[in-house]
Short mmCIF file of N, CA, C and O in Angstrom, two decimals:
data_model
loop_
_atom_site.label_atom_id
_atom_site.label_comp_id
_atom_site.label_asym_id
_atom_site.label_seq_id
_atom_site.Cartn_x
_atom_site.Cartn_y
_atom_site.Cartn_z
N UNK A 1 2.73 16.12 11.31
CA UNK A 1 1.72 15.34 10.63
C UNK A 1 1.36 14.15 11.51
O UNK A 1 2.14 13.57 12.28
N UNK A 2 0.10 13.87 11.29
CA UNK A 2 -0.36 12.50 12.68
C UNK A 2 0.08 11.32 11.94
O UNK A 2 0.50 11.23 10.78
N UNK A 3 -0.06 10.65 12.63
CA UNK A 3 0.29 9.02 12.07
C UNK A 3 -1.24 8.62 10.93
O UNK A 3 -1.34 8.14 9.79
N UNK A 4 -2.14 9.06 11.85
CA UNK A 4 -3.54 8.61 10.70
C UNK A 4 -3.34 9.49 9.02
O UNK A 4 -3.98 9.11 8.04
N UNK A 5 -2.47 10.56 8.96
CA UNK A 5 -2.21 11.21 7.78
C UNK A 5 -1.25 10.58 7.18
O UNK A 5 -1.43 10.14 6.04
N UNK A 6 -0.06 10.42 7.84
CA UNK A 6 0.89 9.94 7.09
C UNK A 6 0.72 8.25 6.74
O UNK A 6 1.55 7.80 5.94
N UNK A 7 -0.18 7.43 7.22
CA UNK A 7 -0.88 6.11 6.50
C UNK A 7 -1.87 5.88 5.63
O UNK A 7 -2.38 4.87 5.15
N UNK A 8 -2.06 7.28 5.51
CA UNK A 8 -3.39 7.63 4.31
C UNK A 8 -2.64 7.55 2.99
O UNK A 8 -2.92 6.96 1.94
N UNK A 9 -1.36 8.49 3.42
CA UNK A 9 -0.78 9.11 2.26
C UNK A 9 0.12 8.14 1.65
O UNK A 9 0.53 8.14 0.49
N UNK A 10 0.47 7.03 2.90
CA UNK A 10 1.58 5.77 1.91
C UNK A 10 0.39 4.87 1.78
O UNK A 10 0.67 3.71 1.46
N UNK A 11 -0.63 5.10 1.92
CA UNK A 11 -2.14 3.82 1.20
C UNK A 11 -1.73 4.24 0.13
O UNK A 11 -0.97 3.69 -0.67
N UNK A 12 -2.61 6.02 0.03
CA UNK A 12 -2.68 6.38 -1.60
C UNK A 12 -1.62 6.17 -2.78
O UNK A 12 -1.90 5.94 -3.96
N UNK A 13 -0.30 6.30 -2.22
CA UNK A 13 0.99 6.30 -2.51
C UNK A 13 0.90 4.57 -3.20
O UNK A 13 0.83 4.29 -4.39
N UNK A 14 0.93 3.89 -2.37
CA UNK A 14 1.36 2.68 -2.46
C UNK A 14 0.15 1.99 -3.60
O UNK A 14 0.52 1.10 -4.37
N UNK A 15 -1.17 2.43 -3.63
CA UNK A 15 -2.24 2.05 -4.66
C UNK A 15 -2.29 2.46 -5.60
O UNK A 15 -3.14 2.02 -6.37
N UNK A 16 -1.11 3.85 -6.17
CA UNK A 16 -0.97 4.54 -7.19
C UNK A 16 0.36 3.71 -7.86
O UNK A 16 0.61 3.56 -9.06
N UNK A 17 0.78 3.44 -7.23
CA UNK A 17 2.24 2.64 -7.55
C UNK A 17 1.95 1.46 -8.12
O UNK A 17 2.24 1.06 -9.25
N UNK A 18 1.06 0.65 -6.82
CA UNK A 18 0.94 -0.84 -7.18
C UNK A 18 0.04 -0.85 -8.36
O UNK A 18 0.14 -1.94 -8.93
N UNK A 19 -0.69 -0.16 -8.86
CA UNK A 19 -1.86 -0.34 -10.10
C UNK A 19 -1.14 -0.04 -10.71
O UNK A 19 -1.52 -0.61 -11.74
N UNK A 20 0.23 0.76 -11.13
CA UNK A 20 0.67 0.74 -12.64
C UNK A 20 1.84 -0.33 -12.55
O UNK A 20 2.57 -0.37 -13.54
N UNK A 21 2.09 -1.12 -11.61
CA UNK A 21 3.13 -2.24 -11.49
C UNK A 21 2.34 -3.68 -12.19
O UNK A 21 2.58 -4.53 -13.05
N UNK A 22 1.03 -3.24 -11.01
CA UNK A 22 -0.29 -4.48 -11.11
C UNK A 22 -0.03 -4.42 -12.56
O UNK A 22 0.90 -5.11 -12.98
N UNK A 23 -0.94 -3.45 -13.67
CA UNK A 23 -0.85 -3.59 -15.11
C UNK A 23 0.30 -4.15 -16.01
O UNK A 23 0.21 -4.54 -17.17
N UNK A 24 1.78 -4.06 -14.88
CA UNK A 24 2.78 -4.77 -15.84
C UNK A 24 2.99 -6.11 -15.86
O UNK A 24 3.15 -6.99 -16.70
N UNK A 25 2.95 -5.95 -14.25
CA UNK A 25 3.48 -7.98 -13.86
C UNK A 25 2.29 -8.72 -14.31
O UNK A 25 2.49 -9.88 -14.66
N UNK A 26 1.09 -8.27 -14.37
CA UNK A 26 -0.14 -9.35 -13.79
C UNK A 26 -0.05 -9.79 -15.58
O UNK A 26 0.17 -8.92 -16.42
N UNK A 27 -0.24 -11.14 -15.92
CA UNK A 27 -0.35 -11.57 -17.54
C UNK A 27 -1.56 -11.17 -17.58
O UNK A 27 -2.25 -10.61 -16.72
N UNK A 28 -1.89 -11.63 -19.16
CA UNK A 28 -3.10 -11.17 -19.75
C UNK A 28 -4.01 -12.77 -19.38
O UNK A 28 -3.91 -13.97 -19.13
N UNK A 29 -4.83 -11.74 -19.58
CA UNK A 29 -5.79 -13.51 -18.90
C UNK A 29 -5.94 -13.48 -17.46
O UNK A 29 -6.86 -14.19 -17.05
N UNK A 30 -5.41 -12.97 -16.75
CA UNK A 30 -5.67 -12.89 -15.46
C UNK A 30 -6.98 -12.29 -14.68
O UNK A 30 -7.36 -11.13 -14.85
N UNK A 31 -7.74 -13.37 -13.65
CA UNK A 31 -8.81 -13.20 -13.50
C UNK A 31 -9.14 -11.51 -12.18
O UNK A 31 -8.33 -10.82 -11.55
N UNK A 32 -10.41 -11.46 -12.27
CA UNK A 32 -10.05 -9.80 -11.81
C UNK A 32 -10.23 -9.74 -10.29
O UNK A 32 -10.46 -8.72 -9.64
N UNK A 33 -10.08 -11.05 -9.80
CA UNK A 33 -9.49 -11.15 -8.34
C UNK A 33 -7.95 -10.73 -7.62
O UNK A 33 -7.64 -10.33 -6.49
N UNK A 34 -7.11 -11.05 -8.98
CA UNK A 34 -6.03 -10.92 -9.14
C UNK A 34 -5.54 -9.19 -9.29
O UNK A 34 -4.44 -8.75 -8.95
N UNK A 35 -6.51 -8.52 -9.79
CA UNK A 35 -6.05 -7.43 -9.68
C UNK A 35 -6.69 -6.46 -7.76
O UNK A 35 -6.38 -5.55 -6.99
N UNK A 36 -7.51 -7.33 -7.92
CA UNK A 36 -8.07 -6.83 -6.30
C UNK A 36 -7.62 -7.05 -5.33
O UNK A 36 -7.91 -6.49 -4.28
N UNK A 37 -6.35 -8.42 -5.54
CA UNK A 37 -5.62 -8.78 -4.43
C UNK A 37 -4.58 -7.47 -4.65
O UNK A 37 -4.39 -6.55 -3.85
N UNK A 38 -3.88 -7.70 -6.14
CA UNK A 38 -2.47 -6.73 -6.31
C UNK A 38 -2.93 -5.41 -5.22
O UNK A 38 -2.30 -5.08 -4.21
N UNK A 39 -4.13 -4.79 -5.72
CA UNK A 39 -4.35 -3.41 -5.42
C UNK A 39 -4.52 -3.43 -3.40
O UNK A 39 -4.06 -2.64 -2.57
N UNK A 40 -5.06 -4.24 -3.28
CA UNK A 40 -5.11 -4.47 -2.09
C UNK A 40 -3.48 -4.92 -1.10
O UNK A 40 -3.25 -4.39 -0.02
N UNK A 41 -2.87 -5.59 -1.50
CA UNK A 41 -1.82 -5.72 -0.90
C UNK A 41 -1.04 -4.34 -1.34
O UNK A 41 -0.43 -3.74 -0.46
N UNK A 42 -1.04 -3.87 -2.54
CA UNK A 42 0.14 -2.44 -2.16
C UNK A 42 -0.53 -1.28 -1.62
O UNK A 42 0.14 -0.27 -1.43
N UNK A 43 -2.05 -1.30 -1.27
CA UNK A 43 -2.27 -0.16 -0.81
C UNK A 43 -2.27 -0.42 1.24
O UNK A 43 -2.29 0.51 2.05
N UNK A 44 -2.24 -1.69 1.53
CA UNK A 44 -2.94 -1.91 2.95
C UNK A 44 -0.74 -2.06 3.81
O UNK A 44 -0.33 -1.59 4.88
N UNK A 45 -0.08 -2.76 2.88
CA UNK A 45 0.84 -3.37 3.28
C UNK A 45 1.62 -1.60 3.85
O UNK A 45 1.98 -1.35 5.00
N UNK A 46 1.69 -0.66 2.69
CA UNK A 46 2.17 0.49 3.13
C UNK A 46 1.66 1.89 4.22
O UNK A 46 2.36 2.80 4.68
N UNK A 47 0.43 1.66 4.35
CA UNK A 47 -0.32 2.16 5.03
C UNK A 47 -0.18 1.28 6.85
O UNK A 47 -0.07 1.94 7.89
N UNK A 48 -0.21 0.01 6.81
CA UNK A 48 -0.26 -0.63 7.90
C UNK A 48 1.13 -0.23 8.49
O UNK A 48 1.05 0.29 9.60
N UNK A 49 2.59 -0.39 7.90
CA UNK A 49 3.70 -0.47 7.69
C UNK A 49 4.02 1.34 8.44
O UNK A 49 4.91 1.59 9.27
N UNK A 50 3.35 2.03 8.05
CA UNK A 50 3.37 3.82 8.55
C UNK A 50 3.14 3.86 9.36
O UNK A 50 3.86 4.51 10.12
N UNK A 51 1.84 3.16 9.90
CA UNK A 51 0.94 3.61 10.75
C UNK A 51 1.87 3.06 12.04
O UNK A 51 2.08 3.90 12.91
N UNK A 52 2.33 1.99 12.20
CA UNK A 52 3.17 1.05 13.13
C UNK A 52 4.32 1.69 13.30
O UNK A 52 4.79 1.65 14.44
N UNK A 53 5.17 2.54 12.08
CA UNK A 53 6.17 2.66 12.62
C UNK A 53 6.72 4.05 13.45
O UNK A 53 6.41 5.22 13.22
N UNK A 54 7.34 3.69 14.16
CA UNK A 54 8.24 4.60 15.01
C UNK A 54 8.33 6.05 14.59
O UNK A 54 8.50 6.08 13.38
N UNK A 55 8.29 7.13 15.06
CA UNK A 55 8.47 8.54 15.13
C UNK A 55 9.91 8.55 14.61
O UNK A 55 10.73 7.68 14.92
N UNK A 56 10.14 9.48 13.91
CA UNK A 56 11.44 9.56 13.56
C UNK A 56 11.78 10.89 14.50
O UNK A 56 11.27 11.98 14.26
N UNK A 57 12.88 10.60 15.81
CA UNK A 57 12.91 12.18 16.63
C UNK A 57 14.68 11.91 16.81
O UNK A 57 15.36 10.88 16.85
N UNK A 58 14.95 13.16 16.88
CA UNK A 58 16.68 13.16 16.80
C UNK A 58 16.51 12.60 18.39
O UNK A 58 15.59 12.86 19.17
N UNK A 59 17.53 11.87 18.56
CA UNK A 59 17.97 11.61 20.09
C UNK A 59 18.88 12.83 20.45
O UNK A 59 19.57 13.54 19.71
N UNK A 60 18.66 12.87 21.90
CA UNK A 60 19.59 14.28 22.60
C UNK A 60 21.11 14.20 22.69
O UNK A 60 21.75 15.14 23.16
#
């Protein structure tokens, strides 16, 4: 799998997660910037985080 797939898939991952977290932590009353940041930081933080990291390859 390429690196551009596997940072797609911890975006989607991580924006499916963070929106039903977002709906718990965020109080009521909260303005709807607040949910655009939540959604935005768990979908970019896990995707960026993939994309950067290291190949996982057995050493010889």
């Amino acid at each position: 799998m390429s690196t551009i797939s596997k940072a797609i898939a911890a975006g989607v991952g991580g924006g499916v997660s963070g929106a039903g977290v977002g709906a718990v932590v965020l109080p009521d009353g909260s303005p709807w910037y607040a949910y655009v940041l939540m959604a935005a930081v768990t979908t970019l933080i896990p995707a960026v985080l993939t994309y950067f990291a290291p190949a996982n390859k057995p050493s010889a």
